[in-house]
Coordinates of C-alpha atoms and ligand atoms in Angstrom, one line a residue:
X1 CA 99.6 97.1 124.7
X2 CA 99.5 100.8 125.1
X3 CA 97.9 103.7 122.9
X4 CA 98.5 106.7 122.4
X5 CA 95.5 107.5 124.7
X6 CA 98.4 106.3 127.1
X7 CA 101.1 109.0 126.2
X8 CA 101.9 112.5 127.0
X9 CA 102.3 114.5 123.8
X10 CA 101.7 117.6 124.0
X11 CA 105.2 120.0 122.8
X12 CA 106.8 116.6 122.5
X13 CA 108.6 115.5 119.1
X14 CA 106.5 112.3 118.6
X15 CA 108.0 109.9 115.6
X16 CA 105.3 107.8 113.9
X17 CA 106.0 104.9 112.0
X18 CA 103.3 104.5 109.2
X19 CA 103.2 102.3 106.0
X20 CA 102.6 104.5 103.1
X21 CA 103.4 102.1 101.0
X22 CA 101.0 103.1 98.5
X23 CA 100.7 102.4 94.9
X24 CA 101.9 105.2 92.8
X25 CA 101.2 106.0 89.3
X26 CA 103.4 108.6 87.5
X27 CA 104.6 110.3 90.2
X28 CA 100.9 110.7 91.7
X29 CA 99.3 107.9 94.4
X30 CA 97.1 105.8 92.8
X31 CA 95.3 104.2 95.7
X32 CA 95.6 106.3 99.4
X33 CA 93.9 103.8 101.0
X34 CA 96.6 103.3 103.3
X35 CA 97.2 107.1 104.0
X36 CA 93.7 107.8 105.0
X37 CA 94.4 104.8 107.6
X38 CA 96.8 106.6 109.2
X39 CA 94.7 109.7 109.0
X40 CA 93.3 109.2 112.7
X41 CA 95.9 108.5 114.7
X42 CA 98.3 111.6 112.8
X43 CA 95.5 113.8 113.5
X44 CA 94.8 112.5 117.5
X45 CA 98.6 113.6 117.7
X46 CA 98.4 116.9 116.2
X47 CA 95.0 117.7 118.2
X48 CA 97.3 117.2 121.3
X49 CA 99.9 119.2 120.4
X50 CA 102.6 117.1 119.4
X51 CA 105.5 117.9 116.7
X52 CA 104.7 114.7 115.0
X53 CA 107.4 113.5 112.5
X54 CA 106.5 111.0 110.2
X55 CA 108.4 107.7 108.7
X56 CA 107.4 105.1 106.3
X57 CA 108.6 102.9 103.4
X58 CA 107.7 102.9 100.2
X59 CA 108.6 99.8 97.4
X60 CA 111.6 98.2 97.2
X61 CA 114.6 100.4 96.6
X62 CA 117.4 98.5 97.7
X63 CA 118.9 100.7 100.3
X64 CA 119.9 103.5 98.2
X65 CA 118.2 107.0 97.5
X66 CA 116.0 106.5 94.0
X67 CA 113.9 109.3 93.0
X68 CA 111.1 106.8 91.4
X69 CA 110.8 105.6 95.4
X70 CA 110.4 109.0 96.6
X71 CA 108.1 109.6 99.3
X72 CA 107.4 113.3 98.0
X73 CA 103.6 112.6 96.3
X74 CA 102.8 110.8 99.1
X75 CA 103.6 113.4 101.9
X76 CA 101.5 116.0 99.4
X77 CA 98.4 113.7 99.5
X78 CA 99.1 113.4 102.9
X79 CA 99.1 116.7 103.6
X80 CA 95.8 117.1 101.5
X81 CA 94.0 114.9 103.4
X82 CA 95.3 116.1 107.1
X83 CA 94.4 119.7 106.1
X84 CA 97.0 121.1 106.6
X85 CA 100.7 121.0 105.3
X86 CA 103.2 118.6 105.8
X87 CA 107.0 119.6 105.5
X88 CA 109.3 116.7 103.5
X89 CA 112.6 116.3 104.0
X90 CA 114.9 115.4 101.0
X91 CA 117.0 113.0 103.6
X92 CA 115.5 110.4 106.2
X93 CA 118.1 111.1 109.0
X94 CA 120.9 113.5 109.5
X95 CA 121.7 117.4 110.1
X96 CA 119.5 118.9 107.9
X97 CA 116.3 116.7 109.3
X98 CA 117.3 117.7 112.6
X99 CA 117.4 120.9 112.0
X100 CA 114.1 120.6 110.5
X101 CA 112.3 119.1 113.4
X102 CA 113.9 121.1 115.8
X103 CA 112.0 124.0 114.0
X104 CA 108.7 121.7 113.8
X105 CA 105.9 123.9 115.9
X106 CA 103.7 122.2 118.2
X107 CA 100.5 120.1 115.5
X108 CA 102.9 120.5 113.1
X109 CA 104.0 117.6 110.7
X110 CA 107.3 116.4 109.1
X111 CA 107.5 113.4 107.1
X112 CA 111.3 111.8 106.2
X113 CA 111.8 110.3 102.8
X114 CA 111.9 106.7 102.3
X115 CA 113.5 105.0 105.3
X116 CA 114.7 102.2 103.3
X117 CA 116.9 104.5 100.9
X118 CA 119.3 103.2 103.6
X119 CA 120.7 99.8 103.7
X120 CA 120.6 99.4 107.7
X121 CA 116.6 99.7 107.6
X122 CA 116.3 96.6 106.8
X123 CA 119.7 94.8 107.5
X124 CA 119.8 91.6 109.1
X125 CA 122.6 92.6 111.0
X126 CA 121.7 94.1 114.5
X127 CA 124.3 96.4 115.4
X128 CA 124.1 97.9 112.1
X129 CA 120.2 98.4 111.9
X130 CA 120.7 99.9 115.8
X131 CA 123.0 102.6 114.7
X132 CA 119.9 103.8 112.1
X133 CA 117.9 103.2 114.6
X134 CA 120.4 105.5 117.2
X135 CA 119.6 108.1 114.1
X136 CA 115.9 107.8 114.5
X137 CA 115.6 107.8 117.8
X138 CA 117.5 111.0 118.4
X139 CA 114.8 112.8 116.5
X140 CA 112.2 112.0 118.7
X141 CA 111.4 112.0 122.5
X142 CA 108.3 109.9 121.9
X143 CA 107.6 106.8 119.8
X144 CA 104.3 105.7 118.2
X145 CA 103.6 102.6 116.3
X146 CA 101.1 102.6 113.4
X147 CA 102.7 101.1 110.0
X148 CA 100.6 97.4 110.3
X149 CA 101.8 96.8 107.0
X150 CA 105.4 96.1 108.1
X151 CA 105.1 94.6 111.5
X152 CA 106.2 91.2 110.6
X153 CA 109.4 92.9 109.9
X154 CA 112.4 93.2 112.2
X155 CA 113.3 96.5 110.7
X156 CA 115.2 99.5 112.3
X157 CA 112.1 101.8 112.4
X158 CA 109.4 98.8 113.1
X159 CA 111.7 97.0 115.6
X160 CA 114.8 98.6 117.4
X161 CA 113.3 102.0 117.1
X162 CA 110.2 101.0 119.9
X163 CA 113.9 99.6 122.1
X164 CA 114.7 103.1 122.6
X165 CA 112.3 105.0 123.2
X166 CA 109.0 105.2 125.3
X167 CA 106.2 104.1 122.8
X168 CA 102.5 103.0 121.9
X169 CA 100.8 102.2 118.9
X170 CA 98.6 104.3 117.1
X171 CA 94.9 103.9 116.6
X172 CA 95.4 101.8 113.4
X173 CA 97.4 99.1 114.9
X174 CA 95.4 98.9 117.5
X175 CA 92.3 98.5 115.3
X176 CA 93.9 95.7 113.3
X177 CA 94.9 93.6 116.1
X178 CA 91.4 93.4 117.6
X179 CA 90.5 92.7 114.0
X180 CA 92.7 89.7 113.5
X181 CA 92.0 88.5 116.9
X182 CA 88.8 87.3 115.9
X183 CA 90.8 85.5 113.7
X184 CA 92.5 83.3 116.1
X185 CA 90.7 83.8 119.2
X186 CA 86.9 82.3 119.3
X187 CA 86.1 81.8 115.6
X188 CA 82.7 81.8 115.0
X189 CA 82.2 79.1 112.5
X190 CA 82.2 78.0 109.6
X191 CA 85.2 80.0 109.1
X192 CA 85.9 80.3 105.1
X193 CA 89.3 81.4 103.9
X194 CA 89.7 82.9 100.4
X195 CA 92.8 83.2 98.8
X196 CA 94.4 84.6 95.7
X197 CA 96.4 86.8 94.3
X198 CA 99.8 86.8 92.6
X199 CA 102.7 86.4 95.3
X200 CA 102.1 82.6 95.7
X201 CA 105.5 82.2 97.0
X202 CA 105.3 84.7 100.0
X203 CA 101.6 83.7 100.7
X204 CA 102.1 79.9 100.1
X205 CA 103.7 78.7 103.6
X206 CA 100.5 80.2 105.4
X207 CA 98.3 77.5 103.8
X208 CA 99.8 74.9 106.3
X209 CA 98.0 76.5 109.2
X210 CA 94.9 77.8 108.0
X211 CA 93.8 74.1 106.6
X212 CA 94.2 73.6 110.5
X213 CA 92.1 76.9 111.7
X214 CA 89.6 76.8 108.5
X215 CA 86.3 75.0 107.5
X216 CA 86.9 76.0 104.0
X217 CA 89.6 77.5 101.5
X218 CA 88.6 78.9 98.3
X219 CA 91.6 79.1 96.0
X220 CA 91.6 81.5 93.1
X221 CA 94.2 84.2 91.5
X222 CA 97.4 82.4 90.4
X223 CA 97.5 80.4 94.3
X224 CA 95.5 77.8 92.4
X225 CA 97.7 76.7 89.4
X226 CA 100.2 75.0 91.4
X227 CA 97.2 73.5 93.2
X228 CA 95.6 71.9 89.4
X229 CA 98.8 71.1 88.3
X230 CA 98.8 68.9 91.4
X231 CA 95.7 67.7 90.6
X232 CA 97.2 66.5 86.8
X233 CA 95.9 70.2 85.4
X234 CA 97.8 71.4 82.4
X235 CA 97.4 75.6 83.4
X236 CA 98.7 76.2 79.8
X237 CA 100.7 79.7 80.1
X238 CA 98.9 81.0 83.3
X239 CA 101.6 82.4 86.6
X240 CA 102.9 79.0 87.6
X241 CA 106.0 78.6 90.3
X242 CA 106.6 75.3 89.7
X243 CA 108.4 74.3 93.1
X244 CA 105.3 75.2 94.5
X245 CA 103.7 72.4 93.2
X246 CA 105.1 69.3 95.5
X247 CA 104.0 71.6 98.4
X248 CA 100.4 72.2 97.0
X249 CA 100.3 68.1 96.8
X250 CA 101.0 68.0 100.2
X251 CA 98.5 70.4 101.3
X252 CA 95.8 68.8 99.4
X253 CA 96.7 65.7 101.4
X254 CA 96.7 67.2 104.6
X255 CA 93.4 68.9 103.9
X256 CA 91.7 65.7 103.3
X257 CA 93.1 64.2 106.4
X258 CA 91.7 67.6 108.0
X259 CA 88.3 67.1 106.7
X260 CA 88.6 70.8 105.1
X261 CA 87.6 70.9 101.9
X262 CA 90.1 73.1 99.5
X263 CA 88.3 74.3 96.6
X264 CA 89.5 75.1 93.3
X265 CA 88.5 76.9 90.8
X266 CA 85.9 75.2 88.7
X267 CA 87.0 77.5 85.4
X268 CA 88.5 80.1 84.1
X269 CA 88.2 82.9 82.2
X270 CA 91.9 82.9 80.1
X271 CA 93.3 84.9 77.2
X272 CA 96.8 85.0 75.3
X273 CA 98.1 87.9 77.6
X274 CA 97.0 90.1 80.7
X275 CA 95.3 92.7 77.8
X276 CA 92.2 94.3 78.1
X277 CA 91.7 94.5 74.3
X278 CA 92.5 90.7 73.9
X279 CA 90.2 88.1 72.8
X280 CA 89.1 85.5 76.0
X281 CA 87.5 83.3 76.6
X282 CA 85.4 81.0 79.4
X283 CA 87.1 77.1 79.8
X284 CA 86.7 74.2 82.6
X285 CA 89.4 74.1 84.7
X286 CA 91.0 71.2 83.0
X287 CA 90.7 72.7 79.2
X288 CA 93.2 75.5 79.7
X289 CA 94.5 75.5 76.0
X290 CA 98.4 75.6 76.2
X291 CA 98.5 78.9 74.7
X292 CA 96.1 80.5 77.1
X293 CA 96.4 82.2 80.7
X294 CA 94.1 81.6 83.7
X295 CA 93.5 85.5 84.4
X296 CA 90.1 85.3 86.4
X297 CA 87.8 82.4 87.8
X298 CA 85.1 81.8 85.8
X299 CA 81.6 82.4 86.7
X300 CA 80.6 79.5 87.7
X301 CA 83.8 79.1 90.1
X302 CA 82.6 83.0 91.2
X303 CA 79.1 81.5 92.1
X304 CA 80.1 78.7 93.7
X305 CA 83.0 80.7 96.4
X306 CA 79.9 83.2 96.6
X307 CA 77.2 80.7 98.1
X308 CA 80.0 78.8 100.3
X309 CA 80.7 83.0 101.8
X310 CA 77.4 83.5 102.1
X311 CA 77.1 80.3 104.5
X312 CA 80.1 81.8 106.8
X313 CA 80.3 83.1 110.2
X314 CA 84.3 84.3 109.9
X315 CA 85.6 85.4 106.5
X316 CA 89.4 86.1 106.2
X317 CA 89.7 87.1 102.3
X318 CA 93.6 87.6 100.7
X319 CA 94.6 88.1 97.7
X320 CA 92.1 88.9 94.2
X321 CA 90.4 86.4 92.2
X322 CA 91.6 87.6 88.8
X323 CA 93.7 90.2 87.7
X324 CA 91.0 92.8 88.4
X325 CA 93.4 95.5 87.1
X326 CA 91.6 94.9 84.1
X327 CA 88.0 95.1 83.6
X328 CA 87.2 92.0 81.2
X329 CA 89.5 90.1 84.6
X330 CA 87.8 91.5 87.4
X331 CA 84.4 90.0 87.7
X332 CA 85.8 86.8 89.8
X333 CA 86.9 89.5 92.7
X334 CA 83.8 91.4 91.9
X335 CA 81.7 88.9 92.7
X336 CA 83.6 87.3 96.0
X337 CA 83.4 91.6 96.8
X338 CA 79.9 91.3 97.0
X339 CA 79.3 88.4 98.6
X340 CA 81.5 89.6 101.4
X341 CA 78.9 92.8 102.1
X342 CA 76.1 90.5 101.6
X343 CA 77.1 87.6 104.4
X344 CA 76.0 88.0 107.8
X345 CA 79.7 86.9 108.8
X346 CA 82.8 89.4 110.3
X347 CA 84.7 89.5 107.1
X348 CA 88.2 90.8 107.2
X349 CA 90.1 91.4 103.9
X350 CA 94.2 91.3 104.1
X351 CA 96.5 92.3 101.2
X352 CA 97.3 95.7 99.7
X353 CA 96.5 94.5 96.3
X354 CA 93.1 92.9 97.7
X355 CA 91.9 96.3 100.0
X356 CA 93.4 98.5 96.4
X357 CA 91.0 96.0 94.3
X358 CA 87.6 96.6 96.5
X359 CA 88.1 100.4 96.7
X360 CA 88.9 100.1 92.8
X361 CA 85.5 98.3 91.8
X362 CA 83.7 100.9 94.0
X363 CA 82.9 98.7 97.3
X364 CA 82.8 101.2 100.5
X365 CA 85.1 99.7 102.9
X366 CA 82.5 100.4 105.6
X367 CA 80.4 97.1 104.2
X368 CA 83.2 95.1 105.2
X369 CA 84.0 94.1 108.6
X370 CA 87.6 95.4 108.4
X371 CA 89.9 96.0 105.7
X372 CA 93.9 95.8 106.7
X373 CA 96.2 97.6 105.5
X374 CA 98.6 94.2 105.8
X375 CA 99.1 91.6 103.5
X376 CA 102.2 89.8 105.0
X377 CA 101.7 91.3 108.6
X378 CA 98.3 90.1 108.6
X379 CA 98.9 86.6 107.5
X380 CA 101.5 85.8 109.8
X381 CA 99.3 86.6 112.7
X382 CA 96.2 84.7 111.8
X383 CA 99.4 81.3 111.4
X384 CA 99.7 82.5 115.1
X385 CA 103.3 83.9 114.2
X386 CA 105.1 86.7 116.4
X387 CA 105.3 90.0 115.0
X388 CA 108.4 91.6 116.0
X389 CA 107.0 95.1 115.9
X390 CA 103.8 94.0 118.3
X391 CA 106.2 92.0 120.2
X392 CA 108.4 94.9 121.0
X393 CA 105.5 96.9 121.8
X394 CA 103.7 94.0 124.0
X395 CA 107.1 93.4 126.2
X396 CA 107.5 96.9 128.6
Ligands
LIG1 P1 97.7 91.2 97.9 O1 98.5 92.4 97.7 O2 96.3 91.4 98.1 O3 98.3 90.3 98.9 P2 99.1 89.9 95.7 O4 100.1 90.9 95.7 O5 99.5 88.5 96.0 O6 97.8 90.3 96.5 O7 98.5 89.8 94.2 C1 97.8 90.8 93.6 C2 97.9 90.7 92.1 O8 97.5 89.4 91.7 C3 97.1 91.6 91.3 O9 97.9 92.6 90.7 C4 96.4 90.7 90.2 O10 96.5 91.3 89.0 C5 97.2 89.5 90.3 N1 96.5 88.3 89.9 C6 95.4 87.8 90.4 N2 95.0 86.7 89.7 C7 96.0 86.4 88.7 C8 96.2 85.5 87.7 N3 95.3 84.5 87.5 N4 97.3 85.6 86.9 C9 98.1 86.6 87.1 N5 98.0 87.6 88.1 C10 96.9 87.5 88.9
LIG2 MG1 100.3 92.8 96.6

């Protein structure tokens, strides 16, 4: 795979795909984690002298223009932390950004607004997503790779862009891929997967593979209710989807077979509703009262997926503990947090919501061994699944 140590760049109009998909808060980003990862390879480019115009995605707007998914804030943050200013076009493709970039001066930046505000981004079709992609492509003579985030998508500016014009990845893909290779490649053992989080039905499939590749797999965040329900839990109110129940039966058989132990959550901390100013209170896993939500691990859960960390050699940590959003909810991914800076293992935390949560409770991402800026992309490679934007990359 080649960098962008590999490309000439200098005069040249260089298009970067990023993922600034950032959390936003009233019109003002909420966590720039993922912008300051894009930080070194924006600024190797301008350092060269390349008219670098920048594309990303941002939420879910359903391929039309939707000011609440404007990428405005985030090109102003952007332009904050680069130093210097970075010009935003009201349209992603078109006359007017051409116009534009034709007038973009040598380490200047450009960044388009939301490439998904058009349906073709992300189409499924590929004649339409190569005519965007045509769109694109015109704007640039060079093409740089560097949005992790949505590799293991086969979208326009991730995937049929790279087609059509010469290209590299940036510093941050490269970075994550020698990450996650420690992942699949040579594990140092005992490996120990943690997972949580919310979006049990996107991350659920990945369990299948990891039971294979892990010596352990902590469960917490709402991953485990399907899991005790299995088991003959009642989870009372807590996030349940219950057709992922059958599946978590399965797994729990296939991780016996495996000899990998999954571990569940010993109890909970649960209240009547996600509120900080609600009463809660501490249960054992199977006393969840009918009326109450799971919305942390309890403490004795915390302690017990702290010491089995602390034992690892290979850590690959997705998705929180608790709904650490809220302070009286955070102390499960508090305290998996700090056992991950206090084990001599490589830990490597996946998940937007997970690397949001860390920087939230203060942790410097420095005392981790890497922090990606990929839930999804990150998870499909450690199942050892192609990612069509590395893949495209990999091939010339
Ligand atoms: P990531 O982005 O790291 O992959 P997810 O998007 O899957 O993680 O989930 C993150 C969300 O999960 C957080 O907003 C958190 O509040 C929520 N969460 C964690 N535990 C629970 C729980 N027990 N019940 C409801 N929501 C939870
Ligand atoms: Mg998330």
């Amino acid at each position: 795979m080649k960098t962008i140590d590999d490309l000439q760049v200098a005069g040249l109009r260089v298009l970067v795909r990023v993922d600034l998909n950032v959390p936003l808060d009233g019109g003002r980003v909420a966590d720039d984690g993922r912008i300051r990862a894009s930080l070194p390879t924006l600024t190797a480019l301008t350092n060269r002298g390349a008219r670098v115009i920048v594309c990303s995605h941002l939420g879910r707007p359903g391929g039309k223009p939707d000011s609440r998914y404007s990428l405005a804030p985030v090109a102003a943050r952007l332009g904050q932390l680069l130093g210097k200013p970075v010009e935003f076009t009201a349209e992603t493709v078109g006359p007017s950004v051409r116009a534009a970039v034709e007038a973009l001066r040598p380490g200047s930046v450009i960044m388009l607004e939301n490439l998904r505000f058009t349906a073709a981004e992300t189409s499924k079709d590929d004649a339409q997503r190569g005519l965007f992609a045509d769109q694109l492509a015109g704007l640039a003579d060079v093409y740089v790779a560097d949005g992790f985030g949505a590799m293991h998508r086969k979208h326009a500016s991730v995937y049929d862009v790279a087609l059509r014009l010469p290209h590299a990845a940036g510093y941050l893909v490269a970075a994550e891929v020698a990450a996650l290779t420690r992942l699949t490649a040579n594990i140092r053992r005992p490996y120990v997967v943690v997972l949580g989080g919310a979006k049990v039905a996107d991350k659920f499939e990945a369990i299948g593979s990891l039971i294979d590749a892990a010596d352990w797999i902590l469960v917490g965040g709402a991953m485990a209710f399907p899991f005790l329900v299995a088991q003959g839990h009642k989870v009372g109110t807590s996030l349940l989807e219950p057709d992922q129940i059958e599946l978590a039966r399965r797994y729990l058989d296939q991780a016996a077979h495996a000899g990998t132990p999954i571990v569940l959550p010993s109890d909970f901390i649960v209240a009547a509703r996600p509120a900080a100013d609600t009463p809660r209170e501490i249960v054992t896993a199977d006393k969840i009262p009918a009326d109450r939500m799971g919305l942390d691990i309890g403490p004795e859960s915390a302690t017990s997926f702290a010491i089995r960390i602390l034992q690892a050699s290979t850590v690959f940590w997705n998705g929180p503990m608790g709904v650490f959003e809220l302070a009286p909810f955070a102390s499960g991914t508090r305290t998996v947090a700090k056992a991950l800076t206090g084990s001599e293992a490589f830990t490597f935390i996946g998940g937007g919501d997970t690397g949001a949560a860390i920087r939230a409770l203060g942790f410097a991402e420095s005392a981790f061994g890497h922090v990606s800026t990929g839930g999804g992309a990150s998870l499909e490679f450690v199942q050892g699944k192609i990612l069509p934007g590395l893949a495209v990359l990999e091939d010339q």
